[in-house]
Amino acid sequence: MTQMRPLIAGNWKMHGLESSLDEARAVAGALDGRPAAARVALCPPATLIRRMADQLESTGVEVGGQDCRAELSGAFTGDVSAEMLADAGAGLVILGHSERRAGYGESDSLVAAKCDAALRAGLEPIVCVGETLADREGGRTLAIITGQVRGSLSAGLAGKAFAVAYEPVWAIGTGLTPTLEQIEAAHVAIRGVLVEMYGDHGARVPILYGGSVKPANAAEILSIADVGGALVGGASLKAADFLAIIAAA
Ligand code: PGA
């Protein structure tokens, strides 16, 4: 269904110092001059966005943030607004990652407010949803993820560029992945809600898969119908691994 180039986005999480920019440059260097079958983005910690954006300028590799505060500005010590990410050179932002939902109690409605903040700043949101192991074992996977999609996407996203990432919580950083059938079923369910919410536009929104994507499993995951890319954590930290995943797209 997805005709667009797949989006391969790396989520560095809380990893990376200035020296790590070597990896980002190696990714861009290896892709340089080749017809890219995929859109490629790296989402480093906020402290590296400006330097990464400067170093990757004109390479085609995009830069994103990992979260933002919904408000424009204010007395929110330690937080970063969508405008600040954009000002630093980001073009995308990951929102509603399960580590934010679990660790900071982020609700669907807060994630929806962050979507509006991202749009206000001209950022393209990548909105994450996914079930826990208890949800899956309890047979609630599709109900949980469709509920998260309904609650975490704002009406303002209609007609705007955004992506959804299906990331089973139990597959993140564990080396475990769902079966190809389980991934497909989740993506079909998410697609149904996107079409319900956004009509024709919802039929074209990329749905990424995330959770232990590696060079060894990327090709089969990316070949599943309606997998429109990957959100890659650990394997995005090393240029060689990330490039192998990009090559599989
Ligand atoms: P992982 O993380 O690839 O290390 O499992 C994915 C994510 O959390 O986005």
PDB file of C-alpha atoms and ligand atoms in Angstrom:
ATOM      1  CA  MET A   1       0.000   0.000   0.000  1.00  0.00           C
ATOM      2  CA  THR A   2       2.845   2.355   0.881  1.00  0.00           C
ATOM      3  CA  GLN A   3       4.336   3.579  -2.391  1.00  0.00           C
ATOM      4  CA  MET A   4       6.714   6.093  -0.850  1.00  0.00           C
ATOM      5  CA  ARG A   5      10.368   5.420  -0.148  1.00  0.00           C
ATOM      6  CA  PRO A   6      10.648   3.633   3.182  1.00  0.00           C
ATOM      7  CA  LEU A   7      11.860   5.743   6.105  1.00  0.00           C
ATOM      8  CA  ILE A   8      14.754   4.261   8.069  1.00  0.00           C
ATOM      9  CA  ALA A   9      15.147   6.290  11.262  1.00  0.00           C
ATOM     10  CA  GLY A  10      17.790   5.735  13.917  1.00  0.00           C
ATOM     11  CA  ASN A  11      16.962   6.474  17.548  1.00  0.00           C
ATOM     12  CA  TRP A  12      20.203   6.974  19.440  1.00  0.00           C
ATOM     13  CA  LYS A  13      18.353   7.335  22.781  1.00  0.00           C
ATOM     14  CA  MET A  14      20.707   8.598  25.526  1.00  0.00           C
ATOM     15  CA  HIS A  15      23.821   7.558  23.658  1.00  0.00           C
ATOM     16  CA  GLY A  16      26.309   9.777  21.930  1.00  0.00           C
ATOM     17  CA  LEU A  17      29.000  12.360  22.545  1.00  0.00           C
ATOM     18  CA  GLU A  18      30.652  14.589  20.003  1.00  0.00           C
ATOM     19  CA  SER A  19      32.932  11.714  18.941  1.00  0.00           C
ATOM     20  CA  SER A  20      29.831   9.704  17.957  1.00  0.00           C
ATOM     21  CA  LEU A  21      29.243  12.107  15.092  1.00  0.00           C
ATOM     22  CA  ASP A  22      31.901  10.070  13.257  1.00  0.00           C
ATOM     23  CA  GLU A  23      29.246   7.348  12.895  1.00  0.00           C
ATOM     24  CA  ALA A  24      26.723   9.806  11.457  1.00  0.00           C
ATOM     25  CA  ARG A  25      29.281  11.113   8.988  1.00  0.00           C
ATOM     26  CA  ALA A  26      30.176   7.541   8.016  1.00  0.00           C
ATOM     27  CA  VAL A  27      26.497   6.843   7.243  1.00  0.00           C
ATOM     28  CA  ALA A  28      26.188   9.964   5.120  1.00  0.00           C
ATOM     29  CA  GLY A  29      29.542   9.323   3.442  1.00  0.00           C
ATOM     30  CA  ALA A  30      28.626   5.780   2.448  1.00  0.00           C
ATOM     31  CA  LEU A  31      25.273   6.887   1.009  1.00  0.00           C
ATOM     32  CA  ASP A  32      26.719   9.835  -0.875  1.00  0.00           C
ATOM     33  CA  GLY A  33      26.005   9.908  -4.560  1.00  0.00           C
ATOM     34  CA  ARG A  34      23.937   6.730  -4.645  1.00  0.00           C
ATOM     35  CA  PRO A  35      20.278   6.732  -5.546  1.00  0.00           C
ATOM     36  CA  ALA A  36      18.807   6.186  -2.119  1.00  0.00           C
ATOM     37  CA  ALA A  37      16.015   3.652  -2.030  1.00  0.00           C
ATOM     38  CA  ALA A  38      15.150   4.889   1.445  1.00  0.00           C
ATOM     39  CA  ARG A  39      14.743   8.135   3.339  1.00  0.00           C
ATOM     40  CA  VAL A  40      17.283   8.067   6.155  1.00  0.00           C
ATOM     41  CA  ALA A  41      17.159   9.958   9.459  1.00  0.00           C
ATOM     42  CA  LEU A  42      19.148   9.952  12.691  1.00  0.00           C
ATOM     43  CA  CYS A  43      17.691  11.129  16.006  1.00  0.00           C
ATOM     44  CA  PRO A  44      20.568  11.850  18.391  1.00  0.00           C
ATOM     45  CA  PRO A  45      20.300  13.308  21.911  1.00  0.00           C
ATOM     46  CA  ALA A  46      19.222  16.968  21.858  1.00  0.00           C
ATOM     47  CA  THR A  47      22.775  18.049  22.718  1.00  0.00           C
ATOM     48  CA  LEU A  48      24.053  16.763  19.362  1.00  0.00           C
ATOM     49  CA  ILE A  49      21.277  17.929  17.041  1.00  0.00           C
ATOM     50  CA  ARG A  50      22.878  21.210  16.006  1.00  0.00           C
ATOM     51  CA  ARG A  51      26.288  19.701  15.307  1.00  0.00           C
ATOM     52  CA  MET A  52      24.847  16.671  13.534  1.00  0.00           C
ATOM     53  CA  ALA A  53      22.551  18.830  11.417  1.00  0.00           C
ATOM     54  CA  ASP A  54      25.495  21.031  10.410  1.00  0.00           C
ATOM     55  CA  GLN A  55      27.664  18.059   9.550  1.00  0.00           C
ATOM     56  CA  LEU A  56      24.951  16.252   7.582  1.00  0.00           C
ATOM     57  CA  GLU A  57      23.755  19.323   5.712  1.00  0.00           C
ATOM     58  CA  SER A  58      23.165  18.572   2.017  1.00  0.00           C
ATOM     59  CA  THR A  59      23.885  14.851   2.482  1.00  0.00           C
ATOM     60  CA  GLY A  60      20.226  13.845   2.360  1.00  0.00           C
ATOM     61  CA  VAL A  61      20.455  12.237   5.811  1.00  0.00           C
ATOM     62  CA  GLU A  62      17.843  13.942   7.976  1.00  0.00           C
ATOM     63  CA  VAL A  63      18.084  14.765  11.678  1.00  0.00           C
ATOM     64  CA  GLY A  64      15.363  14.431  14.299  1.00  0.00           C
ATOM     65  CA  GLY A  65      14.709  14.824  18.006  1.00  0.00           C
ATOM     66  CA  GLN A  66      13.578  12.096  20.389  1.00  0.00           C
ATOM     67  CA  ASP A  67      10.861  13.986  22.277  1.00  0.00           C
ATOM     68  CA  CYS A  68       9.622  17.514  22.852  1.00  0.00           C
ATOM     69  CA  ARG A  69       7.584  19.425  25.367  1.00  0.00           C
ATOM     70  CA  ALA A  70       4.144  20.492  24.106  1.00  0.00           C
ATOM     71  CA  GLU A  71       4.437  24.110  25.267  1.00  0.00           C
ATOM     72  CA  LEU A  72       6.170  26.783  23.210  1.00  0.00           C
ATOM     73  CA  SER A  73       8.346  27.974  26.115  1.00  0.00           C
ATOM     74  CA  GLY A  74       8.100  28.509  29.845  1.00  0.00           C
ATOM     75  CA  ALA A  75       9.297  27.452  33.275  1.00  0.00           C
ATOM     76  CA  PHE A  76       9.895  23.779  32.443  1.00  0.00           C
ATOM     77  CA  THR A  77      13.392  23.106  33.714  1.00  0.00           C
ATOM     78  CA  GLY A  78      15.260  20.596  31.620  1.00  0.00           C
ATOM     79  CA  ASP A  79      12.687  20.328  28.857  1.00  0.00           C
ATOM     80  CA  VAL A  80      13.065  21.129  25.175  1.00  0.00           C
ATOM     81  CA  SER A  81      10.326  22.558  22.946  1.00  0.00           C
ATOM     82  CA  ALA A  82       9.570  21.564  19.368  1.00  0.00           C
ATOM     83  CA  GLU A  83      10.682  25.027  18.286  1.00  0.00           C
ATOM     84  CA  MET A  84      14.052  24.479  19.981  1.00  0.00           C
ATOM     85  CA  LEU A  85      14.534  21.198  18.098  1.00  0.00           C
ATOM     86  CA  ALA A  86      13.656  22.889  14.807  1.00  0.00           C
ATOM     87  CA  ASP A  87      15.938  25.810  15.650  1.00  0.00           C
ATOM     88  CA  ALA A  88      18.776  23.348  16.252  1.00  0.00           C
ATOM     89  CA  GLY A  89      18.268  21.831  12.808  1.00  0.00           C
ATOM     90  CA  ALA A  90      15.851  18.927  13.375  1.00  0.00           C
ATOM     91  CA  GLY A  91      13.195  18.153  10.794  1.00  0.00           C
ATOM     92  CA  LEU A  92      11.514  15.254  12.586  1.00  0.00           C
ATOM     93  CA  VAL A  93      10.712  14.241  16.143  1.00  0.00           C
ATOM     94  CA  ILE A  94       9.953  10.877  17.743  1.00  0.00           C
ATOM     95  CA  LEU A  95       6.922  11.157  20.037  1.00  0.00           C
ATOM     96  CA  GLY A  96       5.300   8.749  22.488  1.00  0.00           C
ATOM     97  CA  HIS A  97       8.203   6.294  22.582  1.00  0.00           C
ATOM     98  CA  SER A  98       7.412   3.528  25.061  1.00  0.00           C
ATOM     99  CA  GLU A  99      10.395   4.600  27.179  1.00  0.00           C
ATOM    100  CA  ARG A 100       8.677   8.005  27.568  1.00  0.00           C
ATOM    101  CA  ARG A 101       5.256   6.468  28.137  1.00  0.00           C
ATOM    102  CA  ALA A 102       6.581   4.031  30.779  1.00  0.00           C
ATOM    103  CA  GLY A 103       9.286   6.178  32.365  1.00  0.00           C
ATOM    104  CA  TYR A 104       7.537   9.546  32.388  1.00  0.00           C
ATOM    105  CA  GLY A 105       3.888   8.520  32.456  1.00  0.00           C
ATOM    106  CA  GLU A 106       3.161  10.043  29.052  1.00  0.00           C
ATOM    107  CA  SER A 107      -0.500   9.542  28.149  1.00  0.00           C
ATOM    108  CA  ASP A 108      -2.027   9.325  24.697  1.00  0.00           C
ATOM    109  CA  SER A 109      -3.495  12.820  25.100  1.00  0.00           C
ATOM    110  CA  LEU A 110      -0.102  14.274  26.039  1.00  0.00           C
ATOM    111  CA  VAL A 111       1.424  12.641  22.952  1.00  0.00           C
ATOM    112  CA  ALA A 112      -1.383  14.167  20.831  1.00  0.00           C
ATOM    113  CA  ALA A 113      -0.563  17.600  22.294  1.00  0.00           C
ATOM    114  CA  LYS A 114       3.086  17.013  21.392  1.00  0.00           C
ATOM    115  CA  CYS A 115       1.996  16.193  17.814  1.00  0.00           C
ATOM    116  CA  ASP A 116       0.404  19.635  17.605  1.00  0.00           C
ATOM    117  CA  ALA A 117       3.557  21.205  19.034  1.00  0.00           C
ATOM    118  CA  ALA A 118       5.658  19.417  16.410  1.00  0.00           C
ATOM    119  CA  LEU A 119       3.374  20.670  13.625  1.00  0.00           C
ATOM    120  CA  ARG A 120       3.501  24.195  15.055  1.00  0.00           C
ATOM    121  CA  ALA A 121       7.307  24.057  14.749  1.00  0.00           C
ATOM    122  CA  GLY A 122       7.255  22.492  11.282  1.00  0.00           C
ATOM    123  CA  LEU A 123       8.561  19.116  12.496  1.00  0.00           C
ATOM    124  CA  GLU A 124       7.401  15.763  11.140  1.00  0.00           C
ATOM    125  CA  PRO A 125       6.304  13.553  14.045  1.00  0.00           C
ATOM    126  CA  ILE A 126       7.049   9.820  14.251  1.00  0.00           C
ATOM    127  CA  VAL A 127       4.444   8.632  16.750  1.00  0.00           C
ATOM    128  CA  CYS A 128       5.183   5.358  18.548  1.00  0.00           C
ATOM    129  CA  VAL A 129       2.651   2.805  19.734  1.00  0.00           C
ATOM    130  CA  GLY A 130       3.087  -0.738  20.994  1.00  0.00           C
ATOM    131  CA  GLU A 131       1.865  -3.373  23.380  1.00  0.00           C
ATOM    132  CA  THR A 132       3.600  -4.786  26.460  1.00  0.00           C
ATOM    133  CA  LEU A 133       4.246  -8.492  26.822  1.00  0.00           C
ATOM    134  CA  ALA A 134       1.317  -8.696  29.264  1.00  0.00           C
ATOM    135  CA  ASP A 135      -0.929  -7.066  26.655  1.00  0.00           C
ATOM    136  CA  ARG A 136       0.164  -9.578  24.034  1.00  0.00           C
ATOM    137  CA  GLU A 137      -0.201 -12.571  26.318  1.00  0.00           C
ATOM    138  CA  GLY A 138      -3.607 -11.269  27.354  1.00  0.00           C
ATOM    139  CA  GLY A 139      -4.767 -11.102  23.730  1.00  0.00           C
ATOM    140  CA  ARG A 140      -5.103  -7.320  23.878  1.00  0.00           C
ATOM    141  CA  THR A 141      -2.445  -6.329  21.333  1.00  0.00           C
ATOM    142  CA  LEU A 142      -4.656  -4.964  18.582  1.00  0.00           C
ATOM    143  CA  ALA A 143      -7.028  -3.236  21.026  1.00  0.00           C
ATOM    144  CA  ILE A 144      -4.083  -1.538  22.778  1.00  0.00           C
ATOM    145  CA  ILE A 145      -2.311  -0.330  19.675  1.00  0.00           C
ATOM    146  CA  THR A 146      -5.430   0.874  17.869  1.00  0.00           C
ATOM    147  CA  GLY A 147      -6.451   2.708  21.049  1.00  0.00           C
ATOM    148  CA  GLN A 148      -3.018   4.320  21.238  1.00  0.00           C
ATOM    149  CA  VAL A 149      -3.221   5.397  17.596  1.00  0.00           C
ATOM    150  CA  ARG A 150      -6.665   6.949  18.114  1.00  0.00           C
ATOM    151  CA  GLY A 151      -5.591   8.753  21.278  1.00  0.00           C
ATOM    152  CA  SER A 152      -2.056   9.808  20.362  1.00  0.00           C
ATOM    153  CA  LEU A 153      -2.628  11.317  16.924  1.00  0.00           C
ATOM    154  CA  SER A 154      -4.137  14.770  16.794  1.00  0.00           C
ATOM    155  CA  ALA A 155      -6.774  15.976  14.327  1.00  0.00           C
ATOM    156  CA  GLY A 156      -4.249  18.579  13.201  1.00  0.00           C
ATOM    157  CA  LEU A 157      -2.161  15.874  11.521  1.00  0.00           C
ATOM    158  CA  ALA A 158      -4.728  15.606   8.708  1.00  0.00           C
ATOM    159  CA  GLY A 159      -2.911  16.235   5.429  1.00  0.00           C
ATOM    160  CA  LYS A 160       0.441  16.717   7.205  1.00  0.00           C
ATOM    161  CA  ALA A 161       3.604  14.621   6.909  1.00  0.00           C
ATOM    162  CA  PHE A 162       3.895  12.192   9.803  1.00  0.00           C
ATOM    163  CA  ALA A 163       4.643   8.541  10.474  1.00  0.00           C
ATOM    164  CA  VAL A 164       3.491   5.957  12.984  1.00  0.00           C
ATOM    165  CA  ALA A 165       5.953   3.453  14.446  1.00  0.00           C
ATOM    166  CA  TYR A 166       4.697   0.102  15.696  1.00  0.00           C
ATOM    167  CA  GLU A 167       7.115  -0.872  18.461  1.00  0.00           C
ATOM    168  CA  PRO A 168       6.154  -3.797  20.696  1.00  0.00           C
ATOM    169  CA  VAL A 169       7.556  -2.854  24.117  1.00  0.00           C
ATOM    170  CA  TRP A 170       8.843  -6.393  24.677  1.00  0.00           C
ATOM    171  CA  ALA A 171      10.816  -6.302  21.420  1.00  0.00           C
ATOM    172  CA  ILE A 172      12.712  -3.091  22.200  1.00  0.00           C
ATOM    173  CA  GLY A 173      16.350  -3.727  23.054  1.00  0.00           C
ATOM    174  CA  THR A 174      15.684  -7.403  23.787  1.00  0.00           C
ATOM    175  CA  GLY A 175      16.672  -9.110  20.545  1.00  0.00           C
ATOM    176  CA  LEU A 176      13.134 -10.545  20.402  1.00  0.00           C
ATOM    177  CA  THR A 177      10.882  -9.743  17.460  1.00  0.00           C
ATOM    178  CA  PRO A 178       7.286 -10.620  16.665  1.00  0.00           C
ATOM    179  CA  THR A 179       6.612 -13.098  13.879  1.00  0.00           C
ATOM    180  CA  LEU A 180       6.166 -11.596  10.442  1.00  0.00           C
ATOM    181  CA  GLU A 181       2.447 -12.435  10.703  1.00  0.00           C
ATOM    182  CA  GLN A 182       2.184 -10.575  14.014  1.00  0.00           C
ATOM    183  CA  ILE A 183       3.880  -7.504  12.554  1.00  0.00           C
ATOM    184  CA  GLU A 184       1.606  -7.595   9.517  1.00  0.00           C
ATOM    185  CA  ALA A 185      -1.530  -7.938  11.664  1.00  0.00           C
ATOM    186  CA  ALA A 186      -0.496  -4.936  13.769  1.00  0.00           C
ATOM    187  CA  HIS A 187       0.228  -2.812  10.703  1.00  0.00           C
ATOM    188  CA  VAL A 188      -3.090  -3.758   9.083  1.00  0.00           C
ATOM    189  CA  ALA A 189      -4.929  -2.762  12.276  1.00  0.00           C
ATOM    190  CA  ILE A 190      -3.051   0.552  12.489  1.00  0.00           C
ATOM    191  CA  ARG A 191      -3.744   1.232   8.805  1.00  0.00           C
ATOM    192  CA  GLY A 192      -7.448   0.716   9.408  1.00  0.00           C
ATOM    193  CA  VAL A 193      -7.496   3.376  12.127  1.00  0.00           C
ATOM    194  CA  LEU A 194      -5.403   5.790  10.048  1.00  0.00           C
ATOM    195  CA  VAL A 195      -7.883   5.496   7.171  1.00  0.00           C
ATOM    196  CA  GLU A 196     -10.780   5.966   9.596  1.00  0.00           C
ATOM    197  CA  MET A 197      -9.155   9.090  11.012  1.00  0.00           C
ATOM    198  CA  TYR A 198      -7.623  10.682   7.928  1.00  0.00           C
ATOM    199  CA  GLY A 199      -9.275   9.098   4.874  1.00  0.00           C
ATOM    200  CA  ASP A 200      -7.081   8.857   1.757  1.00  0.00           C
ATOM    201  CA  HIS A 201      -4.196  10.532   3.529  1.00  0.00           C
ATOM    202  CA  GLY A 202      -4.375   7.856   6.212  1.00  0.00           C
ATOM    203  CA  ALA A 203      -3.864   5.224   3.520  1.00  0.00           C
ATOM    204  CA  ARG A 204      -0.475   6.734   2.674  1.00  0.00           C
ATOM    205  CA  VAL A 205       0.986   7.527   6.111  1.00  0.00           C
ATOM    206  CA  PRO A 206       4.136   5.396   6.562  1.00  0.00           C
ATOM    207  CA  ILE A 207       3.901   2.802   9.337  1.00  0.00           C
ATOM    208  CA  LEU A 208       7.380   1.882  10.558  1.00  0.00           C
ATOM    209  CA  TYR A 209       8.270  -1.212  12.539  1.00  0.00           C
ATOM    210  CA  GLY A 210      10.631  -0.868  15.509  1.00  0.00           C
ATOM    211  CA  GLY A 211      12.017  -3.295  18.071  1.00  0.00           C
ATOM    212  CA  SER A 212      15.297  -5.203  17.642  1.00  0.00           C
ATOM    213  CA  VAL A 213      15.650  -4.439  13.942  1.00  0.00           C
ATOM    214  CA  LYS A 214      19.110  -5.676  12.947  1.00  0.00           C
ATOM    215  CA  PRO A 215      21.009  -6.257   9.691  1.00  0.00           C
ATOM    216  CA  ALA A 216      20.036  -9.936   9.951  1.00  0.00           C
ATOM    217  CA  ASN A 217      16.264  -9.420  10.116  1.00  0.00           C
ATOM    218  CA  ALA A 218      15.783  -6.081   8.333  1.00  0.00           C
ATOM    219  CA  ALA A 219      15.134  -7.448   4.837  1.00  0.00           C
ATOM    220  CA  GLU A 220      12.357  -9.805   5.894  1.00  0.00           C
ATOM    221  CA  ILE A 221      10.721  -7.223   8.159  1.00  0.00           C
ATOM    222  CA  LEU A 222      10.889  -4.504   5.507  1.00  0.00           C
ATOM    223  CA  SER A 223       9.376  -6.831   2.916  1.00  0.00           C
ATOM    224  CA  ILE A 224       6.159  -7.266   4.918  1.00  0.00           C
ATOM    225  CA  ALA A 225       3.165  -5.646   3.242  1.00  0.00           C
ATOM    226  CA  ASP A 226       2.576  -2.182   4.679  1.00  0.00           C
ATOM    227  CA  VAL A 227       5.825  -1.932   6.626  1.00  0.00           C
ATOM    228  CA  GLY A 228       6.900   1.519   5.459  1.00  0.00           C
ATOM    229  CA  GLY A 229      10.269   1.623   7.172  1.00  0.00           C
ATOM    230  CA  ALA A 230      12.011   0.968  10.459  1.00  0.00           C
ATOM    231  CA  LEU A 231      12.742   2.770  13.704  1.00  0.00           C
ATOM    232  CA  VAL A 232      16.102   1.414  14.790  1.00  0.00           C
ATOM    233  CA  GLY A 233      17.590   1.781  18.262  1.00  0.00           C
ATOM    234  CA  GLY A 234      20.773  -0.120  19.152  1.00  0.00           C
ATOM    235  CA  ALA A 235      21.689  -1.001  15.575  1.00  0.00           C
ATOM    236  CA  SER A 236      21.654   2.677  14.562  1.00  0.00           C
ATOM    237  CA  LEU A 237      24.632   3.491  16.785  1.00  0.00           C
ATOM    238  CA  LYS A 238      27.141   1.805  14.482  1.00  0.00           C
ATOM    239  CA  ALA A 239      27.327   3.065  10.916  1.00  0.00           C
ATOM    240  CA  ALA A 240      28.014  -0.402   9.482  1.00  0.00           C
ATOM    241  CA  ASP A 241      24.898  -1.927  11.057  1.00  0.00           C
ATOM    242  CA  PHE A 242      22.685   1.024  10.208  1.00  0.00           C
ATOM    243  CA  LEU A 243      23.947   1.027   6.617  1.00  0.00           C
ATOM    244  CA  ALA A 244      23.190  -2.688   6.307  1.00  0.00           C
ATOM    245  CA  ILE A 245      19.609  -2.003   7.436  1.00  0.00           C
ATOM    246  CA  ILE A 246      19.311   0.880   4.962  1.00  0.00           C
ATOM    247  CA  ALA A 247      20.605  -1.416   2.217  1.00  0.00           C
ATOM    248  CA  ALA A 248      17.879  -3.919   3.042  1.00  0.00           C
ATOM    249  CA  ALA A 249      15.123  -1.337   2.431  1.00  0.00           C
TER     250      ALA A 249
HETATM  251  P1  PGA B   1      15.987  -1.321  19.476  1.00  0.00           P
HETATM  252  O1  PGA B   1      15.129  -0.010  19.862  1.00  0.00           O
HETATM  253  O2  PGA B   1      16.186  -1.301  17.992  1.00  0.00           O
HETATM  254  O3  PGA B   1      17.282  -1.164  20.233  1.00  0.00           O
HETATM  255  O4  PGA B   1      15.198  -2.493  19.922  1.00  0.00           O
HETATM  256  C1  PGA B   1      14.106   0.445  19.037  1.00  0.00           C
HETATM  257  C2  PGA B   1      13.467   1.681  19.622  1.00  0.00           C
HETATM  258  O5  PGA B   1      13.337   1.772  20.844  1.00  0.00           O
HETATM  259  O6  PGA B   1      13.073   2.602  18.874  1.00  0.00           O
END
